[in-house]
mmCIF file with all atom_site columns, C-alpha atoms in Angstrom:
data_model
loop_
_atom_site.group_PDB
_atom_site.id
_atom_site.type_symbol
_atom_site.label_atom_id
_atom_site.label_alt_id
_atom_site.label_comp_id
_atom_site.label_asym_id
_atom_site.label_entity_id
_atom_site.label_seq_id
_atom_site.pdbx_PDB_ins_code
_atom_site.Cartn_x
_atom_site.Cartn_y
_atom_site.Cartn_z
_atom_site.occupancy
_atom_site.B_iso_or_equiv
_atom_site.pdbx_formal_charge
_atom_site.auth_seq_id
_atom_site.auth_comp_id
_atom_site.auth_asym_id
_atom_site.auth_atom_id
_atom_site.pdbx_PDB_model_num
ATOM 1   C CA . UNK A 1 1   ? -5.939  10.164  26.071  1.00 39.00 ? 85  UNK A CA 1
ATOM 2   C CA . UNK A 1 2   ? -8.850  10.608  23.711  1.00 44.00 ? 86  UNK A CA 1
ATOM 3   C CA . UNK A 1 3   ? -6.486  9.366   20.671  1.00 47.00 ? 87  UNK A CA 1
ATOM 4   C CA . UNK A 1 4   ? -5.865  6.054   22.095  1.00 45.00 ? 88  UNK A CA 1
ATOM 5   C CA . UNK A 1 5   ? -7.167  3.202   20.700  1.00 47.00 ? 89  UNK A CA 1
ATOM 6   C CA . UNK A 1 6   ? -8.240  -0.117  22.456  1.00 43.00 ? 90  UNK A CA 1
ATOM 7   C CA . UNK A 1 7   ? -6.036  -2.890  20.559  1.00 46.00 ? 91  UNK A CA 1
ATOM 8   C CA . UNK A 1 8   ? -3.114  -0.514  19.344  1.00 51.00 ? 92  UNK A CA 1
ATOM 9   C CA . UNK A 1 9   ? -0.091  -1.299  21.414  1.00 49.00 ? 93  UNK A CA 1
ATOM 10  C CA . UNK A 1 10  ? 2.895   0.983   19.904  1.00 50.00 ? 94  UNK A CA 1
ATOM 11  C CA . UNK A 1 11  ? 6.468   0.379   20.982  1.00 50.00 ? 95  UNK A CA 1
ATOM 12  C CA . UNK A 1 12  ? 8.976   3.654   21.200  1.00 50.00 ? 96  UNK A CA 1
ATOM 13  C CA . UNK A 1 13  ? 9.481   5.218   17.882  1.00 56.00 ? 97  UNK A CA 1
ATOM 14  C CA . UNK A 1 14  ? 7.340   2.818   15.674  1.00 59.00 ? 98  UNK A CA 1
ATOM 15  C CA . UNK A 1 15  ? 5.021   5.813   15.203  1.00 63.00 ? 99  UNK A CA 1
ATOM 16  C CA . UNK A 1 16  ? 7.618   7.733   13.867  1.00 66.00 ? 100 UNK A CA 1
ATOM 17  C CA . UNK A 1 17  ? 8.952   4.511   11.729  1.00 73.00 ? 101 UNK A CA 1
ATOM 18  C CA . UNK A 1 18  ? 5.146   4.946   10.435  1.00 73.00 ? 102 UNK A CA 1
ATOM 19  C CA . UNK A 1 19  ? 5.184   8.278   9.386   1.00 79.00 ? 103 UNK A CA 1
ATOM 20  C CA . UNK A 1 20  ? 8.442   7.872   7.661   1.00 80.00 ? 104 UNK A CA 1
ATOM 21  C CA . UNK A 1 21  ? 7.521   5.228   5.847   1.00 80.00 ? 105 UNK A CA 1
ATOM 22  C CA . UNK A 1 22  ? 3.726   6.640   4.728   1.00 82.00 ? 106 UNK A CA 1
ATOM 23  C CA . UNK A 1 23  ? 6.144   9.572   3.449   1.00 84.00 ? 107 UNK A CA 1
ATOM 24  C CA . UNK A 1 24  ? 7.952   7.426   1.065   1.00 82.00 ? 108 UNK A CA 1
ATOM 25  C CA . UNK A 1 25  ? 5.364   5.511   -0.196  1.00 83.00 ? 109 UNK A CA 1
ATOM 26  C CA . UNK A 1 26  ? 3.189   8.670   -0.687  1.00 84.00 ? 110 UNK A CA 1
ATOM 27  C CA . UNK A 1 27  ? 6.380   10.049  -2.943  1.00 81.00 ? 111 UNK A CA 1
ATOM 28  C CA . UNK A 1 28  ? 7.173   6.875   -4.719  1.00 82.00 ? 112 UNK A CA 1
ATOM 29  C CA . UNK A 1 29  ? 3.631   4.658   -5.138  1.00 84.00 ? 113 UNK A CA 1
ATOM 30  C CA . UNK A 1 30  ? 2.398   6.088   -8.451  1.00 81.00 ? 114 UNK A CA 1
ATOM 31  C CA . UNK A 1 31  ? 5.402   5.745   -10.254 1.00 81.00 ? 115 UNK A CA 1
ATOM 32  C CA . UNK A 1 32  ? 6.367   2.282   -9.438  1.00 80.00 ? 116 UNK A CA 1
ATOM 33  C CA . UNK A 1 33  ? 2.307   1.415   -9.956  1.00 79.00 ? 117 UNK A CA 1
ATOM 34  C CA . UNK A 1 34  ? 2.893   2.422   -13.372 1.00 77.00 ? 118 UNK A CA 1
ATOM 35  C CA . UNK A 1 35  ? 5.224   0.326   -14.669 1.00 74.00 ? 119 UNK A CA 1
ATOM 36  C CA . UNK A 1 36  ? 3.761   -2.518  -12.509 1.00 71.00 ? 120 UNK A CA 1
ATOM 37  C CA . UNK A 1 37  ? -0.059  -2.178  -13.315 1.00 73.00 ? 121 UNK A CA 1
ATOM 38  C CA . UNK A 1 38  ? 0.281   -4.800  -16.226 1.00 67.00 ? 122 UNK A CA 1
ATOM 39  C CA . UNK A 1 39  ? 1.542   -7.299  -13.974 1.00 67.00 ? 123 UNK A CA 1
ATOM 40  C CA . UNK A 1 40  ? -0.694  -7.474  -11.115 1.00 73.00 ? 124 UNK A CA 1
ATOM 41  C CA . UNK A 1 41  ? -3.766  -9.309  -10.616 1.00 78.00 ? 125 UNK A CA 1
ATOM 42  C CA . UNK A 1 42  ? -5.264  -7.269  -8.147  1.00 83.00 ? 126 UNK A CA 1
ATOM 43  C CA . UNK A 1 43  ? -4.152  -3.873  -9.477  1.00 87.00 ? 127 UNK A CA 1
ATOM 44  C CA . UNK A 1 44  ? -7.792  -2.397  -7.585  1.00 91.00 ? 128 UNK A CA 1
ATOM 45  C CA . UNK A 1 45  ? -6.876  -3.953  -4.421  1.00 92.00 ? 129 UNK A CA 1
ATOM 46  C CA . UNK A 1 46  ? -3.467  -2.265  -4.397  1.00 91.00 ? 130 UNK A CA 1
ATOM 47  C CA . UNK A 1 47  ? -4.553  0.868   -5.143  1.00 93.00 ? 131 UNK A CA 1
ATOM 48  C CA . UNK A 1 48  ? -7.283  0.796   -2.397  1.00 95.00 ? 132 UNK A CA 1
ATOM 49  C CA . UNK A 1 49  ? -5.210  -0.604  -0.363  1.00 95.00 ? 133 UNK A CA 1
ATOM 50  C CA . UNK A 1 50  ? -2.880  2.644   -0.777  1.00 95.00 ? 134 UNK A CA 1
ATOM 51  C CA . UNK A 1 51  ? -6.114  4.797   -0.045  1.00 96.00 ? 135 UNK A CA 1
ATOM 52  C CA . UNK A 1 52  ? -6.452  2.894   2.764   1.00 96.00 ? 136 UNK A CA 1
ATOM 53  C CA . UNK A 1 53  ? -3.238  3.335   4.216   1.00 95.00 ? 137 UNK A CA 1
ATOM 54  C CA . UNK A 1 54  ? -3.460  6.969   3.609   1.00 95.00 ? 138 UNK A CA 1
ATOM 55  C CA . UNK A 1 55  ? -6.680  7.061   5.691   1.00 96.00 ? 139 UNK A CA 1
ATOM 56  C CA . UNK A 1 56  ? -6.252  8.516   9.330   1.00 94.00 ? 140 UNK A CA 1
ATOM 57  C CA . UNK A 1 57  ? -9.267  6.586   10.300  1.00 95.00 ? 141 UNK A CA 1
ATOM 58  C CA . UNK A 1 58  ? -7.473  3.009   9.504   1.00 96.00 ? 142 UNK A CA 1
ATOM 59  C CA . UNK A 1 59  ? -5.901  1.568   12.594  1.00 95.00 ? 143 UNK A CA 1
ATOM 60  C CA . UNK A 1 60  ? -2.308  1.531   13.284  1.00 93.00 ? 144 UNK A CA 1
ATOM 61  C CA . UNK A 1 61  ? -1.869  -2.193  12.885  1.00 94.00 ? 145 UNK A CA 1
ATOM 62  C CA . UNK A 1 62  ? -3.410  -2.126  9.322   1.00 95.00 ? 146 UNK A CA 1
ATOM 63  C CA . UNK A 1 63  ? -1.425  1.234   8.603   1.00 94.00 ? 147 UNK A CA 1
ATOM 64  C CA . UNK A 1 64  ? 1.687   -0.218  9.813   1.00 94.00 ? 148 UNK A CA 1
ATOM 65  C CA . UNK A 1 65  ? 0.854   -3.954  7.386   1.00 95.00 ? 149 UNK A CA 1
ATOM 66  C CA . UNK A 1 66  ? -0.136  -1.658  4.748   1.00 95.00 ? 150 UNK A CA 1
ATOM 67  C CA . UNK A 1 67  ? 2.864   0.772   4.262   1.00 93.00 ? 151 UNK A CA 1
ATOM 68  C CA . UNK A 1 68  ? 5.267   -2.003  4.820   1.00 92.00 ? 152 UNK A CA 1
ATOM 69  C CA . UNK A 1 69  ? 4.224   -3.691  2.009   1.00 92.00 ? 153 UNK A CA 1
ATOM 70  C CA . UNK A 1 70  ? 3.552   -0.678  0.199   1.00 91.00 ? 154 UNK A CA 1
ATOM 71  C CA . UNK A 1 71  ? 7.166   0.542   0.778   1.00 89.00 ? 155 UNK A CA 1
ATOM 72  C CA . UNK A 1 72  ? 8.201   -3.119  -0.381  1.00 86.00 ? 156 UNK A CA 1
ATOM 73  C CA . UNK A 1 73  ? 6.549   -2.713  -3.516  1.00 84.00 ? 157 UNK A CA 1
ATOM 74  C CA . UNK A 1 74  ? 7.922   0.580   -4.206  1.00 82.00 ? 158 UNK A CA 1
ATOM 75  C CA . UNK A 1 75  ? 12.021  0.228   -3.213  1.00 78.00 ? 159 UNK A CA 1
ATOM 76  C CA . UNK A 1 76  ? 14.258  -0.222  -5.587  1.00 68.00 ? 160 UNK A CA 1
ATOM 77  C CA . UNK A 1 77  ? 16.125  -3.279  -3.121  1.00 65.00 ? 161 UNK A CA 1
ATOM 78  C CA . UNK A 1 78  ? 14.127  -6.477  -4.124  1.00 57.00 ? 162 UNK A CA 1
ATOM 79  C CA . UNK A 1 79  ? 14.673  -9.953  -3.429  1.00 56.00 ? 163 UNK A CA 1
ATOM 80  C CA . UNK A 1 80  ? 13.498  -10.547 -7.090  1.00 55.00 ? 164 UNK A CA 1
ATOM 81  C CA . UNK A 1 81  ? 14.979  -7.602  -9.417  1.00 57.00 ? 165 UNK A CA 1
ATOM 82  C CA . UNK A 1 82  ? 12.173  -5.852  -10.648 1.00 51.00 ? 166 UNK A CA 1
ATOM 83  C CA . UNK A 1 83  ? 13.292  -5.354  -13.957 1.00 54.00 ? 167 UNK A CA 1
ATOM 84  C CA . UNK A 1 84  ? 13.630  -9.030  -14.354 1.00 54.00 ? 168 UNK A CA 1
ATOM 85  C CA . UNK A 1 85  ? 10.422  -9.832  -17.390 1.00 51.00 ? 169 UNK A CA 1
ATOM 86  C CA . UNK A 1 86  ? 7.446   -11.939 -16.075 1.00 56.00 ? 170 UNK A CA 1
ATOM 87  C CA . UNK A 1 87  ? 8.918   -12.819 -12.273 1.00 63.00 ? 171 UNK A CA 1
ATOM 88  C CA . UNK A 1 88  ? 10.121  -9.357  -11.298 1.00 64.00 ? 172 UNK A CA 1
ATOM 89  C CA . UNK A 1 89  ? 7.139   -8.552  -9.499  1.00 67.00 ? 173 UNK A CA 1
ATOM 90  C CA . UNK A 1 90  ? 6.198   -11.637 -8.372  1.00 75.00 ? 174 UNK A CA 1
ATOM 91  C CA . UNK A 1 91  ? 7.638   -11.379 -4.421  1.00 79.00 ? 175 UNK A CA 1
ATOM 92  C CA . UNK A 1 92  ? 5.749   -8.056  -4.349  1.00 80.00 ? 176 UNK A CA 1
ATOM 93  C CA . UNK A 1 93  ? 2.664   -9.256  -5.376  1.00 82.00 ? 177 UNK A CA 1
ATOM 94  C CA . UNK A 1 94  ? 3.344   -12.203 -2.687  1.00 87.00 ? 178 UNK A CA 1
ATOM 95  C CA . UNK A 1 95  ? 3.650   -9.249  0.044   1.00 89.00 ? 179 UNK A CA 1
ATOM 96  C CA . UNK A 1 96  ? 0.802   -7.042  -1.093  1.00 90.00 ? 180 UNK A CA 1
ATOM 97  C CA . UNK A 1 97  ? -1.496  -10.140 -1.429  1.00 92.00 ? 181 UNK A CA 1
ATOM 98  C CA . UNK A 1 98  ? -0.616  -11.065 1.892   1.00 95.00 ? 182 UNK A CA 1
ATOM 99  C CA . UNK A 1 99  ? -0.943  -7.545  3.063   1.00 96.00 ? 183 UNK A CA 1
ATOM 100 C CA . UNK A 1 100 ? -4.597  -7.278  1.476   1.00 95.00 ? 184 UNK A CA 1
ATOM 101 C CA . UNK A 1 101 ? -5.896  -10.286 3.175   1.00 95.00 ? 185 UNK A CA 1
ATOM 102 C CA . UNK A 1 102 ? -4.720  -9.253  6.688   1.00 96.00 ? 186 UNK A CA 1
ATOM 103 C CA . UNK A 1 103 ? -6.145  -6.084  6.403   1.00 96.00 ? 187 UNK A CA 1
ATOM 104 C CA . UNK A 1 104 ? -8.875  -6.783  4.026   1.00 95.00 ? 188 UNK A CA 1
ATOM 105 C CA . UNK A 1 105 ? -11.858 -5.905  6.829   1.00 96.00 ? 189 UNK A CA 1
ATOM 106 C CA . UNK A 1 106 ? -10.462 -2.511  6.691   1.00 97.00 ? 190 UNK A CA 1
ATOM 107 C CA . UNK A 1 107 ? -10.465 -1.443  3.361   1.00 97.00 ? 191 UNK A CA 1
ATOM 108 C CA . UNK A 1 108 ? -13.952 0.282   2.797   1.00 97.00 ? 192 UNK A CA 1
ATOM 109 C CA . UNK A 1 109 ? -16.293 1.362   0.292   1.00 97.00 ? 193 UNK A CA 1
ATOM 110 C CA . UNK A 1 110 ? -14.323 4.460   -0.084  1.00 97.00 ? 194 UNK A CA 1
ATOM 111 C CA . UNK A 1 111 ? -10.996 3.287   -0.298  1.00 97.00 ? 195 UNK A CA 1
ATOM 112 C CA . UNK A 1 112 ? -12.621 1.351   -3.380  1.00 96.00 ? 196 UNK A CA 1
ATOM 113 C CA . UNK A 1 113 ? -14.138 4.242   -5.204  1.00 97.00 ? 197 UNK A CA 1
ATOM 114 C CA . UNK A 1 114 ? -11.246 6.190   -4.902  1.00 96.00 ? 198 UNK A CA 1
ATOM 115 C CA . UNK A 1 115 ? -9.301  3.703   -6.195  1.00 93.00 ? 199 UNK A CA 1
ATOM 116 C CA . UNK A 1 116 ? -11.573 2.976   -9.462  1.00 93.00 ? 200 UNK A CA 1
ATOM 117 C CA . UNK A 1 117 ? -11.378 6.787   -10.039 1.00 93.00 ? 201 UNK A CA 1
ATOM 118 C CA . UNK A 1 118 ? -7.428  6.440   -10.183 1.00 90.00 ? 202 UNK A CA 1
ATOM 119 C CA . UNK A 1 119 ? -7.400  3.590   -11.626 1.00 87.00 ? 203 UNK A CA 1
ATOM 120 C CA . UNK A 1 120 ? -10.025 5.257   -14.203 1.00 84.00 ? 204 UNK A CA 1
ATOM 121 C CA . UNK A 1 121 ? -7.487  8.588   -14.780 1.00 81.00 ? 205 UNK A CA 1
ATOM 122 C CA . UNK A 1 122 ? -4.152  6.363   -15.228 1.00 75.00 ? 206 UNK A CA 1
ATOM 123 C CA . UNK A 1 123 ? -6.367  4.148   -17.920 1.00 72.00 ? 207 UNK A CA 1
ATOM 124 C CA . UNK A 1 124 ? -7.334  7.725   -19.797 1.00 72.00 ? 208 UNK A CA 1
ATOM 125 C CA . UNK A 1 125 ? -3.808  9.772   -19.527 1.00 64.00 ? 209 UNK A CA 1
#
């Protein structure tokens, strides 16, 4: 009862559905940020957003925004083909922007410092 959190309702299985999807976007998310880095604005945000979702301490709510955009951004099914020059990424940026803004009070301090360090690394490999 201690891990229960006043404002996180859970339906069966969406903490599993969670889980599943932090797994993905843990495997895929530095890849696809690669090739998309040029084309997004808010490259920092993204990346602390990641951090974010990666954070046990972030509620499930934000988590759950968070990795679905995340997961979004990173599957190769688009509703705008990423490969497609100039508008490719342009319905993921939509989602993540809209992701960052709902969750924006959680993403800390930290989440932004470790994101400026890996944003610092990609910049110097």
């Amino acid at each position: 009862m201690d891990d229960i959190k006043y404002g996180d309702i859970l339906l069966p299985g969406e903490e599993a559905e969670t889980e599943t999807r932090a797994k993905k976007v843990k495997a895929g998310f530095w890849p696809v940020f690669r090739k998309a880095v040029r084309q997004l604005p808010f490259a920092r945000d993204v990346v602390a957003g990641y951090y974010c979702a990666m954070d046990p301490a972030t509620p499930k709510r934000a988590k759950a925004i968070l990795l679905g955009a995340l997961a979004y951004f990173i599957l190769p099914f688009d509703t705008v083909p990423d490969i497609l020059a100039f508008i490719g990424f342009s319905d993921d940026i939509a989602i993540l922007a809209a992701a960052i803004a709902a969750v924006r009070a959680h993403l800390t301090a930290e989440h932004y410092a470790k994101a400026d360090a890996a944003l610092s690394e990609e910049r110097n490999a």
